[in-house]
PDB file of C-alpha atoms in Angstrom:
ATOM      1  CA  THR A   1     -25.293  24.568  36.721  1.00  0.00           C
ATOM      2  CA  ARG A   2     -21.797  25.928  36.287  1.00  0.00           C
ATOM      3  CA  LYS A   3     -20.296  22.785  37.882  1.00  0.00           C
ATOM      4  CA  GLU A   4     -22.250  20.471  35.527  1.00  0.00           C
ATOM      5  CA  SER A   5     -21.274  22.576  32.513  1.00  0.00           C
ATOM      6  CA  SER A   6     -17.645  22.419  33.578  1.00  0.00           C
ATOM      7  CA  ALA A   7     -17.832  18.627  33.983  1.00  0.00           C
ATOM      8  CA  ALA A   8     -19.472  18.254  30.581  1.00  0.00           C
ATOM      9  CA  SER A   9     -16.770  20.451  29.071  1.00  0.00           C
ATOM     10  CA  ASP A  10     -14.057  18.296  30.648  1.00  0.00           C
ATOM     11  CA  VAL A  11     -15.630  15.137  29.225  1.00  0.00           C
ATOM     12  CA  TYR A  12     -15.827  16.750  25.774  1.00  0.00           C
ATOM     13  CA  LYS A  13     -12.179  17.805  25.963  1.00  0.00           C
ATOM     14  CA  ARG A  14     -11.127  14.269  26.951  1.00  0.00           C
ATOM     15  CA  GLN A  15     -13.110  12.849  24.011  1.00  0.00           C
ATOM     16  CA  ILE A  16     -11.451  15.321  21.636  1.00  0.00           C
ATOM     17  CA  ASN A  17      -8.000  14.449  23.004  1.00  0.00           C
ATOM     18  CA  MET A  18      -8.702  10.722  22.632  1.00  0.00           C
ATOM     19  CA  ALA A  19      -9.885  11.223  19.049  1.00  0.00           C
ATOM     20  CA  GLN A  20      -6.810  13.289  18.260  1.00  0.00           C
ATOM     21  CA  GLY A  21      -4.605  10.647  19.863  1.00  0.00           C
ATOM     22  CA  LYS A  22      -6.161   7.902  17.733  1.00  0.00           C
ATOM     23  CA  GLY A  23      -5.807  10.116  14.694  1.00  0.00           C
ATOM     24  CA  GLU A  24      -2.125  10.600  15.418  1.00  0.00           C
ATOM     25  CA  GLU A  25      -1.629   6.855  15.891  1.00  0.00           C
ATOM     26  CA  SER A  26      -3.377   6.224  12.578  1.00  0.00           C
ATOM     27  CA  ARG A  27      -1.243   8.865  10.852  1.00  0.00           C
ATOM     28  CA  ILE A  28       1.993   7.350  12.195  1.00  0.00           C
ATOM     29  CA  LYS A  29       0.953   3.847  11.104  1.00  0.00           C
ATOM     30  CA  HIS A  30      -0.022   5.157   7.679  1.00  0.00           C
ATOM     31  CA  TRP A  31       3.404   6.725   7.100  1.00  0.00           C
ATOM     32  CA  LYS A  32       5.161   3.590   8.370  1.00  0.00           C
ATOM     33  CA  ASP A  33       3.204   1.547   5.815  1.00  0.00           C
ATOM     34  CA  PHE A  34       4.059   4.080   3.115  1.00  0.00           C
ATOM     35  CA  ALA A  35       7.764   3.839   4.006  1.00  0.00           C
ATOM     36  CA  ILE A  36       7.616   0.069   3.475  1.00  0.00           C
ATOM     37  CA  PHE A  37       5.786   0.555   0.183  1.00  0.00           C
ATOM     38  CA  ILE A  38       8.070   3.203  -1.298  1.00  0.00           C
ATOM     39  CA  ASN A  39      11.196   1.278  -0.250  1.00  0.00           C
ATOM     40  CA  ARG A  40       9.891  -1.756  -2.114  1.00  0.00           C
ATOM     41  CA  VAL A  41       9.163   0.367  -5.170  1.00  0.00           C
ATOM     42  CA  ASP A  42      12.706   1.733  -5.014  1.00  0.00           C
ATOM     43  CA  ARG A  43      14.202  -1.759  -4.768  1.00  0.00           C
ATOM     44  CA  ILE A  44      12.153  -3.033  -7.709  1.00  0.00           C
ATOM     45  CA  LEU A  45      13.143  -0.087  -9.885  1.00  0.00           C
ATOM     46  CA  LYS A  46      16.827  -0.514  -9.022  1.00  0.00           C
ATOM     47  CA  ALA A  47      16.668  -4.229  -9.783  1.00  0.00           C
ATOM     48  CA  THR A  48      15.051  -3.667 -13.184  1.00  0.00           C
ATOM     49  CA  SER A  49      16.760  -0.433 -14.211  1.00  0.00           C
ATOM     50  CA  GLN A  50      19.100  -2.148 -16.685  1.00  0.00           C
ATOM     51  CA  SER A  51      16.125  -3.230 -18.796  1.00  0.00           C
ATOM     52  CA  LYS A  52      14.840   0.365 -18.930  1.00  0.00           C
ATOM     53  CA  PRO A  53      11.286  -0.408 -17.778  1.00  0.00           C
ATOM     54  CA  PHE A  54       8.286   1.783 -18.411  1.00  0.00           C
ATOM     55  CA  ILE A  55       7.394   3.462 -15.118  1.00  0.00           C
ATOM     56  CA  SER A  56       4.113   5.033 -14.086  1.00  0.00           C
ATOM     57  CA  ILE A  57       3.297   6.114 -10.529  1.00  0.00           C
ATOM     58  CA  GLU A  58      -0.146   7.571  -9.797  1.00  0.00           C
ATOM     59  CA  TRP A  59      -1.602   9.462  -6.867  1.00  0.00           C
ATOM     60  CA  PRO A  60      -4.127  12.321  -6.725  1.00  0.00           C
ATOM     61  CA  LYS A  61      -2.672  15.692  -7.683  1.00  0.00           C
ATOM     62  CA  GLY A  62      -2.795  17.073  -4.129  1.00  0.00           C
ATOM     63  CA  CYS A  63      -1.478  13.941  -2.392  1.00  0.00           C
ATOM     64  CA  THR A  64       1.276  14.694   0.141  1.00  0.00           C
ATOM     65  CA  TYR A  65       3.259  11.702  -1.141  1.00  0.00           C
ATOM     66  CA  TRP A  66       4.443  13.866  -4.035  1.00  0.00           C
ATOM     67  CA  ASN A  67       6.397  16.038  -1.573  1.00  0.00           C
ATOM     68  CA  ASP A  68       8.087  13.109   0.166  1.00  0.00           C
ATOM     69  CA  ASN A  69      11.875  13.155  -0.304  1.00  0.00           C
ATOM     70  CA  ARG A  70      11.961   9.443  -1.149  1.00  0.00           C
ATOM     71  CA  VAL A  71       9.453   9.972  -3.943  1.00  0.00           C
ATOM     72  CA  LEU A  72      11.282  13.050  -5.229  1.00  0.00           C
ATOM     73  CA  LYS A  73      14.533  11.058  -5.400  1.00  0.00           C
ATOM     74  CA  ILE A  74      12.831   8.364  -7.490  1.00  0.00           C
ATOM     75  CA  LEU A  75      11.411  10.996  -9.840  1.00  0.00           C
ATOM     76  CA  ARG A  76      14.854  12.541 -10.318  1.00  0.00           C
ATOM     77  CA  ARG A  77      16.761   9.262 -10.595  1.00  0.00           C
ATOM     78  CA  TYR A  78      14.533   7.900 -13.371  1.00  0.00           C
ATOM     79  CA  SER A  79      13.750  11.261 -15.020  1.00  0.00           C
ATOM     80  CA  LEU A  80      10.019  10.866 -14.495  1.00  0.00           C
ATOM     81  CA  THR A  81       7.701  13.589 -15.771  1.00  0.00           C
ATOM     82  CA  ARG A  82       4.589  14.509 -13.831  1.00  0.00           C
ATOM     83  CA  VAL A  83       1.463  14.782 -15.987  1.00  0.00           C
ATOM     84  CA  LEU A  84      -2.080  15.671 -14.981  1.00  0.00           C
ATOM     85  CA  LEU A  85      -5.290  13.951 -16.045  1.00  0.00           C
ATOM     86  CA  ASP A  86      -8.819  14.950 -15.021  1.00  0.00           C
ATOM     87  CA  GLY A  87     -11.373  12.279 -14.233  1.00  0.00           C
ATOM     88  CA  CYS A  88     -14.083  14.024 -16.237  1.00  0.00           C
ATOM     89  CA  ALA A  89     -11.960  13.686 -19.380  1.00  0.00           C
ATOM     90  CA  TYR A  90     -12.095   9.900 -18.905  1.00  0.00           C
ATOM     91  CA  GLY A  91     -15.775   9.490 -18.080  1.00  0.00           C
ATOM     92  CA  LEU A  92     -15.607   9.608 -14.273  1.00  0.00           C
ATOM     93  CA  LYS A  93     -19.182  10.174 -13.047  1.00  0.00           C
ATOM     94  CA  ALA A  94     -20.877  10.406  -9.658  1.00  0.00           C
ATOM     95  CA  LYS A  95     -22.969   7.376  -8.810  1.00  0.00           C
ATOM     96  CA  TYR A  96     -24.544   8.550  -5.548  1.00  0.00           C
ATOM     97  CA  GLY A  97     -26.573  11.542  -4.377  1.00  0.00           C
ATOM     98  CA  LYS A  98     -28.768  14.080  -6.143  1.00  0.00           C
ATOM     99  CA  ASP A  99     -26.077  14.792  -8.738  1.00  0.00           C
ATOM    100  CA  ALA A 100     -25.583  11.157  -9.757  1.00  0.00           C
ATOM    101  CA  GLY A 101     -24.575  10.928 -13.392  1.00  0.00           C
ATOM    102  CA  LEU A 102     -22.667  14.211 -13.472  1.00  0.00           C
ATOM    103  CA  LEU A 103     -18.969  14.213 -14.248  1.00  0.00           C
ATOM    104  CA  MET A 104     -16.380  14.514 -11.490  1.00  0.00           C
ATOM    105  CA  LYS A 105     -13.181  16.477 -12.071  1.00  0.00           C
ATOM    106  CA  LYS A 106     -10.862  14.322  -9.985  1.00  0.00           C
ATOM    107  CA  PRO A 107      -7.272  15.449 -10.696  1.00  0.00           C
ATOM    108  CA  TRP A 108      -5.062  12.400 -11.173  1.00  0.00           C
ATOM    109  CA  CYS A 109      -1.296  12.864 -11.362  1.00  0.00           C
ATOM    110  CA  PHE A 110       1.051  10.383 -13.023  1.00  0.00           C
ATOM    111  CA  ALA A 111       4.834  10.399 -12.781  1.00  0.00           C
ATOM    112  CA  THR A 112       6.053   8.507 -15.815  1.00  0.00           C
ATOM    113  CA  ASN A 113       8.694   7.974 -18.461  1.00  0.00           C
ATOM    114  CA  MET A 114       6.139   6.833 -21.049  1.00  0.00           C
ATOM    115  CA  LYS A 115       6.083   9.239 -23.990  1.00  0.00           C
ATOM    116  CA  SER A 116       2.552   8.265 -25.018  1.00  0.00           C
ATOM    117  CA  LEU A 117       1.195   9.108 -21.586  1.00  0.00           C
ATOM    118  CA  ILE A 118       3.106  12.396 -21.424  1.00  0.00           C
ATOM    119  CA  ASP A 119       2.023  13.475 -24.916  1.00  0.00           C
ATOM    120  CA  HIS A 120      -1.629  12.436 -24.852  1.00  0.00           C
ATOM    121  CA  ALA A 121      -2.872  12.878 -21.256  1.00  0.00           C
ATOM    122  CA  ARG A 122      -6.155  14.801 -21.231  1.00  0.00           C
ATOM    123  CA  THR A 123      -7.523  17.357 -18.787  1.00  0.00           C
ATOM    124  CA  CYS A 124     -10.965  18.943 -18.442  1.00  0.00           C
ATOM    125  CA  SER A 125     -12.317  20.567 -21.603  1.00  0.00           C
ATOM    126  CA  GLY A 126     -14.197  23.118 -19.510  1.00  0.00           C
ATOM    127  CA  ASN A 127     -17.479  22.705 -21.380  1.00  0.00           C
ATOM    128  CA  HIS A 128     -19.476  20.735 -18.789  1.00  0.00           C
ATOM    129  CA  PRO A 129     -20.611  20.973 -15.148  1.00  0.00           C
ATOM    130  CA  HIS A 130     -19.015  18.948 -12.333  1.00  0.00           C
ATOM    131  CA  VAL A 131     -20.137  17.482  -9.044  1.00  0.00           C
ATOM    132  CA  GLU A 132     -17.764  17.512  -6.066  1.00  0.00           C
ATOM    133  CA  CYS A 133     -15.835  14.307  -5.452  1.00  0.00           C
ATOM    134  CA  LEU A 134     -17.015  13.561  -1.897  1.00  0.00           C
ATOM    135  CA  ASP A 135     -18.095  10.703   0.395  1.00  0.00           C
ATOM    136  CA  LYS A 136     -19.200   7.560  -1.494  1.00  0.00           C
ATOM    137  CA  ASN A 137     -18.383   9.174  -4.816  1.00  0.00           C
ATOM    138  CA  ALA A 138     -14.845   9.875  -3.600  1.00  0.00           C
ATOM    139  CA  LYS A 139     -14.465   6.187  -2.710  1.00  0.00           C
ATOM    140  CA  LEU A 140     -15.799   5.261  -6.133  1.00  0.00           C
ATOM    141  CA  SER A 141     -13.231   7.509  -7.800  1.00  0.00           C
ATOM    142  CA  GLU A 142     -10.400   5.355  -6.408  1.00  0.00           C
ATOM    143  CA  LYS A 143     -11.087   2.972  -9.282  1.00  0.00           C
ATOM    144  CA  TYR A 144     -10.099   3.844 -12.833  1.00  0.00           C
ATOM    145  CA  THR A 145     -12.805   4.208 -15.452  1.00  0.00           C
ATOM    146  CA  LYS A 146     -12.914   1.897 -18.457  1.00  0.00           C
ATOM    147  CA  LEU A 147     -11.851   4.774 -20.704  1.00  0.00           C
ATOM    148  CA  LEU A 148      -8.790   5.519 -18.560  1.00  0.00           C
ATOM    149  CA  CYS A 149      -7.872   1.820 -18.499  1.00  0.00           C
ATOM    150  CA  MET A 150      -8.057   1.706 -22.291  1.00  0.00           C
ATOM    151  CA  PHE A 151      -5.886   4.807 -22.536  1.00  0.00           C
ATOM    152  CA  LEU A 152      -3.232   3.427 -20.165  1.00  0.00           C
ATOM    153  CA  HIS A 153      -3.177   0.066 -21.952  1.00  0.00           C
ATOM    154  CA  ARG A 154      -2.661   1.841 -25.234  1.00  0.00           C
ATOM    155  CA  CYS A 155       0.177   3.942 -23.785  1.00  0.00           C
ATOM    156  CA  PHE A 156       1.993   0.830 -22.564  1.00  0.00           C
ATOM    157  CA  ALA A 157       1.433  -0.944 -25.876  1.00  0.00           C
ATOM    158  CA  CYS A 158       2.481   2.005 -28.052  1.00  0.00           C
ATOM    159  CA  ASP A 159       5.634   2.702 -26.080  1.00  0.00           C
ATOM    160  CA  HIS A 160       6.584  -0.968 -26.092  1.00  0.00           C
ATOM    161  CA  HIS A 161       5.950  -1.165 -29.834  1.00  0.00           C
ATOM    162  CA  ALA A 162       8.059   1.949 -30.429  1.00  0.00           C
ATOM    163  CA  ALA A 163      10.876   0.535 -28.297  1.00  0.00           C
ATOM    164  CA  THR A 164      10.968  -2.826 -30.059  1.00  0.00           C
ATOM    165  CA  GLN A 165      10.104  -1.684 -33.606  1.00  0.00           C
ATOM    166  CA  ASP A 166       9.239  -5.291 -34.347  1.00  0.00           C
ATOM    167  CA  SER A 167       5.820  -5.802 -35.917  1.00  0.00           C
ATOM    168  CA  ASP A 168       6.171  -9.597 -35.635  1.00  0.00           C
ATOM    169  CA  SER A 169       6.107  -9.369 -31.844  1.00  0.00           C
ATOM    170  CA  GLU A 170       2.819  -7.447 -31.642  1.00  0.00           C
ATOM    171  CA  ASP A 171       0.962 -10.156 -29.695  1.00  0.00           C
ATOM    172  CA  GLU A 172       3.875 -10.448 -27.288  1.00  0.00           C
ATOM    173  CA  ALA A 173       3.866  -6.681 -26.842  1.00  0.00           C
ATOM    174  CA  PHE A 174       0.325  -6.748 -25.492  1.00  0.00           C
ATOM    175  CA  HIS A 175       1.168  -9.454 -22.984  1.00  0.00           C
ATOM    176  CA  VAL A 176       4.268  -7.604 -21.804  1.00  0.00           C
ATOM    177  CA  ALA A 177       2.787  -4.121 -21.853  1.00  0.00           C
ATOM    178  CA  ALA A 178      -0.626  -4.674 -20.269  1.00  0.00           C
ATOM    179  CA  PRO A 179      -0.795  -3.246 -16.724  1.00  0.00           C
ATOM    180  CA  ALA A 180      -1.247  -5.817 -13.977  1.00  0.00           C
ATOM    181  CA  VAL A 181      -4.423  -4.286 -12.541  1.00  0.00           C
ATOM    182  CA  ILE A 182      -7.490  -3.014 -14.345  1.00  0.00           C
ATOM    183  CA  SER A 183     -10.755  -1.713 -12.857  1.00  0.00           C
ATOM    184  CA  VAL A 184     -13.985  -1.656 -14.841  1.00  0.00           C
ATOM    185  CA  GLY A 185     -17.038  -0.447 -12.954  1.00  0.00           C
ATOM    186  CA  ASN A 186     -17.000  -2.130  -9.557  1.00  0.00           C
ATOM    187  CA  ASN A 187     -14.960  -5.126 -10.734  1.00  0.00           C
ATOM    188  CA  THR A 188     -11.196  -5.256 -10.375  1.00  0.00           C
ATOM    189  CA  VAL A 189      -9.299  -7.912 -12.313  1.00  0.00           C
ATOM    190  CA  ILE A 190      -5.810  -8.580 -10.979  1.00  0.00           C
ATOM    191  CA  GLY A 191      -3.045 -10.111 -13.073  1.00  0.00           C
ATOM    192  CA  THR A 192      -2.090  -9.508 -16.679  1.00  0.00           C
ATOM    193  CA  LEU A 193      -3.298 -12.878 -17.973  1.00  0.00           C
ATOM    194  CA  GLU A 194      -6.679 -12.532 -16.279  1.00  0.00           C
ATOM    195  CA  CYS A 195      -6.924  -8.990 -17.584  1.00  0.00           C
ATOM    196  CA  LEU A 196      -6.420 -10.167 -21.153  1.00  0.00           C
ATOM    197  CA  LYS A 197      -8.715 -13.146 -20.663  1.00  0.00           C
ATOM    198  CA  HIS A 198     -11.659 -11.117 -19.365  1.00  0.00           C
ATOM    199  CA  HIS A 199     -11.273  -8.131 -21.702  1.00  0.00           C
ATOM    200  CA  ASP A 200     -10.861  -9.641 -25.170  1.00  0.00           C
ATOM    201  CA  SER A 201     -12.784  -6.829 -26.828  1.00  0.00           C
ATOM    202  CA  LEU A 202     -10.592  -4.216 -25.139  1.00  0.00           C
ATOM    203  CA  VAL A 203      -7.421  -5.939 -26.286  1.00  0.00           C
ATOM    204  CA  SER A 204      -8.794  -6.297 -29.823  1.00  0.00           C
ATOM    205  CA  GLN A 205      -9.522  -2.584 -29.943  1.00  0.00           C
ATOM    206  CA  LEU A 206      -6.068  -1.756 -28.626  1.00  0.00           C
ATOM    207  CA  ARG A 207      -4.433  -4.056 -31.184  1.00  0.00           C
ATOM    208  CA  TYR A 208      -6.355  -2.266 -33.943  1.00  0.00           C
ATOM    209  CA  GLU A 209      -5.496   1.210 -32.619  1.00  0.00           C
ATOM    210  CA  SER A 210      -1.797   0.414 -32.109  1.00  0.00           C
ATOM    211  CA  HIS A 211      -1.185   0.877 -35.817  1.00  0.00           C
ATOM    212  CA  SER A 212      -1.722   4.625 -35.348  1.00  0.00           C
ATOM    213  CA  CYS A 213       0.930   4.904 -32.615  1.00  0.00           C
TER     214      CYS A 213
END
């Protein structure tokens, strides 16, 4: 009946309003957490600015964080250059669904002052098919591939080596330059020392390749 349809419509509208309300609460909390995060980043950069640290900030290309005034101020203050990398250029593949195994063109964006990263970042070659980065595969893409980890390690190491110009401190350079977090497959190793401990072959390869920096 018309009365039952109206009642059902009212219930639906209330459910939509509740969902929108929860969504708004979640959005507000998210931006509050981001404010805490970016303020901490700003404080750390200010505290270490005298030592001219290598800086690299990464979010997806279309992330709204890039338009935040606090982020823009950091980019200007430390003269950070935004560079694009595509996941497919670093072996990012879908693991789930009918297109499992196909490359995913996830657009990563780095804001950095590292010359190696700026000069050698790779984007899609355009000679292969892609699968959309959705659902479980999108969650998977939050982790860096092994190839991207190797590239970032090499960028840190090469820039540190160029800054010190001291071949005797090569081993020290890898301890100082290695990023604190590395993801390989589904395993994330946190901490520079653990990273070096669990990825001896990676470090050996980087040490060999550093001579071409």
